[in-house]
Short mmCIF file of N, CA and C in Angstrom, two decimals:
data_model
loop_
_atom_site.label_atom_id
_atom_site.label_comp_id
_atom_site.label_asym_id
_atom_site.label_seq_id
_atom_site.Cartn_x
_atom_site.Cartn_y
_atom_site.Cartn_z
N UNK A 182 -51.78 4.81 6.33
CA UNK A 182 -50.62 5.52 5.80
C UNK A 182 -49.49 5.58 6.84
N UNK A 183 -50.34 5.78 7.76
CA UNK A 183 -48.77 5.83 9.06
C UNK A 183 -48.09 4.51 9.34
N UNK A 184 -48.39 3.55 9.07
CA UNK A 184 -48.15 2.16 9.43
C UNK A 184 -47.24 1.60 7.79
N UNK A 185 -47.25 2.00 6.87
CA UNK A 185 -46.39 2.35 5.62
C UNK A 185 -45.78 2.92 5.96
N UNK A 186 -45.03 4.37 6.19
CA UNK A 186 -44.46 5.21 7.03
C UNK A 186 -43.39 4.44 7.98
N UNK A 187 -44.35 3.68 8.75
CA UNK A 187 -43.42 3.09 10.09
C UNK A 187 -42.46 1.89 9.21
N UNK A 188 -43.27 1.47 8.69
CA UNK A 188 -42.30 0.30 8.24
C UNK A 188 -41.40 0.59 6.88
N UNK A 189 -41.55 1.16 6.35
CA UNK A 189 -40.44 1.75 5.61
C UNK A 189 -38.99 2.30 6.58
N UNK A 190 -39.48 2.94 6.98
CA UNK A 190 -38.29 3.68 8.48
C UNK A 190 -37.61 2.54 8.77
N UNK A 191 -38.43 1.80 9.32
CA UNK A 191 -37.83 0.50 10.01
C UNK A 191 -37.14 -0.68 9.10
N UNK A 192 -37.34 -0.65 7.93
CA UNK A 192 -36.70 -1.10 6.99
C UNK A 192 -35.38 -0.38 6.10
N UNK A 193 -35.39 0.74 6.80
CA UNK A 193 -34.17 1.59 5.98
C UNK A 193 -33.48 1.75 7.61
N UNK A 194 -33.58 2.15 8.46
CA UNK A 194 -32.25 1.51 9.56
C UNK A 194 -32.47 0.30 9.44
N UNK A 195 -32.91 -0.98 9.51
CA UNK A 195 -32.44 -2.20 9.16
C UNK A 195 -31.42 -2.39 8.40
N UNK A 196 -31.66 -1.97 6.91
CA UNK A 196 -30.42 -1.60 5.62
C UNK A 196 -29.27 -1.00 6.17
N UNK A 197 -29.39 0.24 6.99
CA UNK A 197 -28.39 0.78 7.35
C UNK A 197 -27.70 0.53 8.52
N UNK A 198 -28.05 -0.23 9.46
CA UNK A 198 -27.06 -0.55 10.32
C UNK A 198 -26.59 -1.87 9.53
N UNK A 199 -27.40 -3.29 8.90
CA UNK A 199 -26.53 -4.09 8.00
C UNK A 199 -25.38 -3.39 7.36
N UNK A 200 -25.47 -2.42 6.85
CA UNK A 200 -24.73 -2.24 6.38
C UNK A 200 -23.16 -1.43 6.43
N UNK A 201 -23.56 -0.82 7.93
CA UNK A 201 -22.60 -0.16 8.45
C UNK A 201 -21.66 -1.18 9.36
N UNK A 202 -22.66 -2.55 10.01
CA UNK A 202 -21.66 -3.48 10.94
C UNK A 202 -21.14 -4.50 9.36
N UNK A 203 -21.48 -4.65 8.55
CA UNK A 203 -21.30 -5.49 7.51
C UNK A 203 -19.43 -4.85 6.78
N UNK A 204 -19.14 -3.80 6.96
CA UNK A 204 -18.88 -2.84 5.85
C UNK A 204 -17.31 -3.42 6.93
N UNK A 205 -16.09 -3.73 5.81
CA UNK A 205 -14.88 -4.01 6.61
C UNK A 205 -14.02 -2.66 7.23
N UNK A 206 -13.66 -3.06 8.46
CA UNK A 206 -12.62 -2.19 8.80
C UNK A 206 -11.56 -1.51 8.10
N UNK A 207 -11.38 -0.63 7.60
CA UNK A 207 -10.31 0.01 6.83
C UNK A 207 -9.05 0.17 7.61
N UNK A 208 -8.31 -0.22 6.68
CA UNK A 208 -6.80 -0.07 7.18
C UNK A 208 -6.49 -0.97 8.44
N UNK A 209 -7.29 -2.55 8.66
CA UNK A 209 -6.93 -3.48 9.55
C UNK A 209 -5.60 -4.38 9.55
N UNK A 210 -5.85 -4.79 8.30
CA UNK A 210 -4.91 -5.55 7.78
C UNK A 210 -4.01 -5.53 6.27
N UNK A 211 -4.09 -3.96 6.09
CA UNK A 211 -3.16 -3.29 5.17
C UNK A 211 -2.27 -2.64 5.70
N UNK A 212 -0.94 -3.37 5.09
CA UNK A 212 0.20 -2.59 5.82
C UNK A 212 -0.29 -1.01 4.99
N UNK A 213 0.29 -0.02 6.16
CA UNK A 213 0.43 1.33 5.48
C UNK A 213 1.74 1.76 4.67
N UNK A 214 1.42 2.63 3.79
CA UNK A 214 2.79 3.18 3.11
C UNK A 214 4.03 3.70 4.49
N UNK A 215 3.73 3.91 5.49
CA UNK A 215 4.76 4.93 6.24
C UNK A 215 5.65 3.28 6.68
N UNK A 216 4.82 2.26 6.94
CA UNK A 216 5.73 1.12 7.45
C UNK A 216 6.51 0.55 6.49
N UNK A 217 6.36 1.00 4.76
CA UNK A 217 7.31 0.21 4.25
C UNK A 217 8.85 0.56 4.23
N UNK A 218 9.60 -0.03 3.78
CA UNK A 218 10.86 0.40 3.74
C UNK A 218 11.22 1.48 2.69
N UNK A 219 12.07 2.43 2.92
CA UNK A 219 11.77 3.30 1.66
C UNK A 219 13.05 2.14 0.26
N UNK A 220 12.75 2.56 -0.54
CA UNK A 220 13.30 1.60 -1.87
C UNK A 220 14.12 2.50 -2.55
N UNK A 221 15.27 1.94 -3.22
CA UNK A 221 16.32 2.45 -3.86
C UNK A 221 16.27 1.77 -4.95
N UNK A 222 17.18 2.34 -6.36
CA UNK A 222 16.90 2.07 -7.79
C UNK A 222 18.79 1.58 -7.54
N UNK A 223 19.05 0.19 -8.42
CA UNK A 223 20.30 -0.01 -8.52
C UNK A 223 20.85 0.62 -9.31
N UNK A 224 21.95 1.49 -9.64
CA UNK A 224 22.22 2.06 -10.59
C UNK A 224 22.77 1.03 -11.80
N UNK A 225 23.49 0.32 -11.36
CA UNK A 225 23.39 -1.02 -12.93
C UNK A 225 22.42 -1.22 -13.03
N UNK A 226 22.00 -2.03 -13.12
CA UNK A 226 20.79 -2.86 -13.25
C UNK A 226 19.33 -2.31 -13.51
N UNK A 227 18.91 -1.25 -12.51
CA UNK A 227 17.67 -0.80 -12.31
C UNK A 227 16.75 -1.28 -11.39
N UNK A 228 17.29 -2.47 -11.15
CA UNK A 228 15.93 -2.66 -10.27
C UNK A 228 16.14 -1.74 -8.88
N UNK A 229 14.98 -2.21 -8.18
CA UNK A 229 14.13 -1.46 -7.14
C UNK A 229 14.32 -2.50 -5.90
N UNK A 230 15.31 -2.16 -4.83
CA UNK A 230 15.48 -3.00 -3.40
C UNK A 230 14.98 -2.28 -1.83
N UNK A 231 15.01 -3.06 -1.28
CA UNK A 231 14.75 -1.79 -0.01
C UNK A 231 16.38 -1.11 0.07
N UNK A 232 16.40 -0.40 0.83
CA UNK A 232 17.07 0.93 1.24
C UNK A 232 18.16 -0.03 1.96
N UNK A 233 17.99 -0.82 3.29
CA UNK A 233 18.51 -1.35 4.14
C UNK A 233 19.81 -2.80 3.56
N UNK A 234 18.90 -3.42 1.91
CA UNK A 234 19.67 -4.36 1.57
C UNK A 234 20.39 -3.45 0.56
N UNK A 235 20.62 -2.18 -0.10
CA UNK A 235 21.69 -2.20 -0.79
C UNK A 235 22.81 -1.66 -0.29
N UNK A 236 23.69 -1.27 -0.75
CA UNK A 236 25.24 -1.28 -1.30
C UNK A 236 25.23 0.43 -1.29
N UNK A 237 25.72 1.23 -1.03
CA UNK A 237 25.82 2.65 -1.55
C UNK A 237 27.35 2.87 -1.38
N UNK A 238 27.57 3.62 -2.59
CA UNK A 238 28.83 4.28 -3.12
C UNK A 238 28.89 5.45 -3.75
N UNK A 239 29.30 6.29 -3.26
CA UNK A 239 28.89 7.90 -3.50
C UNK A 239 27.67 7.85 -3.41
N UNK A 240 27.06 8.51 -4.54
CA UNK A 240 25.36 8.63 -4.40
C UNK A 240 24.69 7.66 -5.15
N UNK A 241 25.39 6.44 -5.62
CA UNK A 241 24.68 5.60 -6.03
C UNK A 241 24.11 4.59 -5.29
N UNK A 242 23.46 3.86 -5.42
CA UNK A 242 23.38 2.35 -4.91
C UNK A 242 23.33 1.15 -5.56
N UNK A 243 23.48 0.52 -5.38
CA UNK A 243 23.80 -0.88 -5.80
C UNK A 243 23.17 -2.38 -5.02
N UNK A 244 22.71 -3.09 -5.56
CA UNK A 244 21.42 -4.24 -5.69
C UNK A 244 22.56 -5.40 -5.05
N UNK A 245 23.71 -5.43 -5.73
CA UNK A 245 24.99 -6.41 -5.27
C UNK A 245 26.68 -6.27 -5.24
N UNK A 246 27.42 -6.89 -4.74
CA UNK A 246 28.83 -6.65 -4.46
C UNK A 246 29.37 -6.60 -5.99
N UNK A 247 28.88 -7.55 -7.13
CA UNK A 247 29.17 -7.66 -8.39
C UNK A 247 28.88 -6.01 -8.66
N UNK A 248 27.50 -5.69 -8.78
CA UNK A 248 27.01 -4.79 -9.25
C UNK A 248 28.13 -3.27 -8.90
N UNK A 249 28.06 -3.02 -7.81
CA UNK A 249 28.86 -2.35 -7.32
C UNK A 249 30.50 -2.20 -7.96
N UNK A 250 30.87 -3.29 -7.65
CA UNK A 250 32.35 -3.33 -8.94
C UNK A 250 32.15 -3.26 -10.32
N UNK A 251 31.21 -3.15 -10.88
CA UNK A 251 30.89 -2.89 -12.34
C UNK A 251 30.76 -1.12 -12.47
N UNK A 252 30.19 -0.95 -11.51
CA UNK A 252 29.75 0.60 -11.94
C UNK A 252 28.50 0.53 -12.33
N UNK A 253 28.21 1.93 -12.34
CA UNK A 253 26.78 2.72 -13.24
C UNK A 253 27.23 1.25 -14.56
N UNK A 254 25.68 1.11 -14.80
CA UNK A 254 24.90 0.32 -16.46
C UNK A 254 25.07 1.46 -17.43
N UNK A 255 24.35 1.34 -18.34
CA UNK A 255 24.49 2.30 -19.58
C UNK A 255 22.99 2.71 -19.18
N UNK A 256 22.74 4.14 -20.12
CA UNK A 256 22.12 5.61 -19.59
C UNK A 256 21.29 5.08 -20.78
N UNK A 257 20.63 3.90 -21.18
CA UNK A 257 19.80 3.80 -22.36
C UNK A 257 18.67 2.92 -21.94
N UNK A 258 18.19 3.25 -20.68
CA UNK A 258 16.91 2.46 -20.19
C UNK A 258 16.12 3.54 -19.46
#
């Protein structure tokens, strides 16, 4: 019975260190949320740019130089 015992043991840290050196590093090679750029909504258009490439005019922003001379899109999206 003790020799069942032993080798069971020895077969469950076996499992468990496989499986702890096996198991990938978290957060190695995922950028994190704090490094992305924060993102702005164009007010024509809608889409979604980083912060750094748009256009701002009053409190809007704007995706392009066109966009920007157009104004606010319509309020139906």
């Amino acid at each position: 019975m003790l020799r069942l015992l032993f080798w069971i043991a020895l077969i469950a840290a076996a499992v468990w260190l496989w499986r702890k050196f096996k198991a990938p590093v978290s957060g190695a090679n995922t950028p994190r949320e704090q490094d992305a750029p924060p993102m702005v909504r164009c007010a024509h258009c809608g889409v979604h740019l980083p912060r750094d490439r748009a256009l701002k005019l009053e409190q809007q922003w704007y995706c392009s130089q066109a966009h920007l001379e157009q104004g606010p899109g319509s309020s139906d999206r």
